Amino acid sequence: MTTTILDPGDERTPVARKITPRPESITGNVALLDISKPRGNILLDRLEAQLAERLPNVTLNRYAKPTFTKPAPDDLRRDIRAKNDFVIEALAD
């Protein structure tokens, strides 16, 4: 299955990509990554509460980037990848 994704870098040229297959259920560890934009932590607080209620057998791990203006440091990315099965990023303003 392919879909059209509009790239914010150049919306005039659509990019065709395959969607990653989604698992039927969420199990294991889920990383909640705050990219350090204002109010992202508030979004993650609410999401974490809802996920904890709906997915009691899932472990939720919180992480934060030092700044939203740069990519996550390599050591943070390695840590998230080593300890988690899923990642949710919080973008807010």
CSV table of C-alpha atoms in Angstrom, one decimal:
chain,number,residue,atom,x,y,z
A,1,MET,CA,0.0,0.0,0.0
A,2,THR,CA,1.4,3.4,-0.9
A,3,THR,CA,0.1,6.8,0.1
A,4,THR,CA,1.0,10.4,-0.8
A,5,ILE,CA,2.8,12.4,1.9
A,6,LEU,CA,3.1,16.1,1.6
A,7,ASP,CA,6.7,17.0,2.5
A,8,PRO,CA,6.8,20.4,4.4
A,9,GLY,CA,10.1,21.0,2.7
A,10,ASP,CA,8.6,21.1,-0.8
A,11,GLU,CA,4.8,20.4,-1.1
A,12,ARG,CA,4.9,20.9,-4.8
A,13,THR,CA,6.4,17.4,-5.3
A,14,PRO,CA,4.4,14.6,-3.5
A,15,VAL,CA,6.5,11.7,-2.2
A,16,ALA,CA,5.2,8.2,-2.5
A,17,ARG,CA,6.1,5.9,0.4
A,18,LYS,CA,4.9,2.7,1.8
A,19,ILE,CA,3.2,2.9,5.2
A,20,THR,CA,4.9,0.8,7.9
A,21,PRO,CA,2.7,-2.2,8.9
A,22,ARG,CA,1.0,-1.5,12.2
A,23,PRO,CA,0.9,-4.2,14.9
A,24,GLU,CA,-2.4,-5.5,16.0
A,25,SER,CA,-1.7,-4.6,19.6
A,26,ILE,CA,0.7,-2.5,21.7
A,27,THR,CA,2.8,-4.4,24.1
A,28,GLY,CA,6.1,-3.9,25.9
A,29,ASN,CA,7.6,-0.5,26.4
A,30,VAL,CA,6.5,2.8,24.9
A,31,ALA,CA,8.7,5.9,24.8
A,32,LEU,CA,7.0,9.2,25.3
A,33,LEU,CA,9.4,11.8,23.8
A,34,ASP,CA,9.0,15.5,24.6
A,35,ILE,CA,10.9,17.4,22.0
A,36,SER,CA,11.0,20.4,24.4
A,37,LYS,CA,8.6,22.7,22.6
A,38,PRO,CA,6.3,24.7,24.9
A,39,ARG,CA,3.4,22.7,26.4
A,40,GLY,CA,4.7,19.4,24.9
A,41,ASN,CA,5.0,18.1,28.5
A,42,ILE,CA,1.3,18.9,29.1
A,43,LEU,CA,0.3,16.9,26.1
A,44,LEU,CA,2.4,14.0,27.2
A,45,ASP,CA,1.1,14.1,30.7
A,46,ARG,CA,-2.5,13.7,29.4
A,47,LEU,CA,-1.5,11.1,26.9
A,48,GLU,CA,0.4,9.1,29.5
A,49,ALA,CA,-2.6,9.1,31.8
A,50,GLN,CA,-4.9,7.9,29.1
A,51,LEU,CA,-2.4,5.2,27.9
A,52,ALA,CA,-1.8,4.0,31.4
A,53,GLU,CA,-5.6,3.5,31.9
A,54,ARG,CA,-6.2,1.8,28.5
A,55,LEU,CA,-3.0,-0.2,28.3
A,56,PRO,CA,-2.2,-1.3,31.9
A,57,ASN,CA,0.3,-4.0,30.7
A,58,VAL,CA,2.5,-1.4,28.8
A,59,THR,CA,5.4,0.3,30.4
A,60,LEU,CA,5.6,4.0,29.6
A,61,ASN,CA,9.0,5.7,29.6
A,62,ARG,CA,9.4,9.5,29.5
A,63,TYR,CA,12.3,11.2,27.6
A,64,ALA,CA,13.0,14.8,26.6
A,65,LYS,CA,15.3,16.3,24.0
A,66,PRO,CA,17.5,19.1,25.3
A,67,THR,CA,16.1,21.5,22.7
A,68,PHE,CA,13.6,21.3,19.8
A,69,THR,CA,15.9,23.2,17.5
A,70,LYS,CA,18.3,20.3,17.0
A,71,PRO,CA,17.9,16.5,16.4
A,72,ALA,CA,18.0,14.3,19.5
A,73,PRO,CA,21.5,13.5,20.7
A,74,ASP,CA,22.8,10.1,19.6
A,75,ASP,CA,23.0,8.8,23.1
A,76,LEU,CA,19.3,9.7,23.7
A,77,ARG,CA,18.2,8.0,20.5
A,78,ARG,CA,20.3,4.9,21.3
A,79,ASP,CA,18.7,4.7,24.8
A,80,ILE,CA,15.2,5.0,23.4
A,81,ARG,CA,15.8,2.4,20.8
A,82,ALA,CA,17.4,-0.1,23.2
A,83,LYS,CA,14.7,0.2,25.8
A,84,ASN,CA,11.4,0.6,23.9
A,85,ASP,CA,9.2,-1.0,21.3
A,86,PHE,CA,7.3,2.1,20.3
A,87,VAL,CA,7.9,5.9,20.3
A,88,ILE,CA,5.4,8.7,20.6
A,89,GLU,CA,6.7,12.3,20.1
A,90,ALA,CA,5.0,15.3,21.5
A,91,LEU,CA,4.8,18.5,19.4
A,92,ALA,CA,3.0,21.4,20.9
A,93,ASP,CA,3.0,25.2,21.2
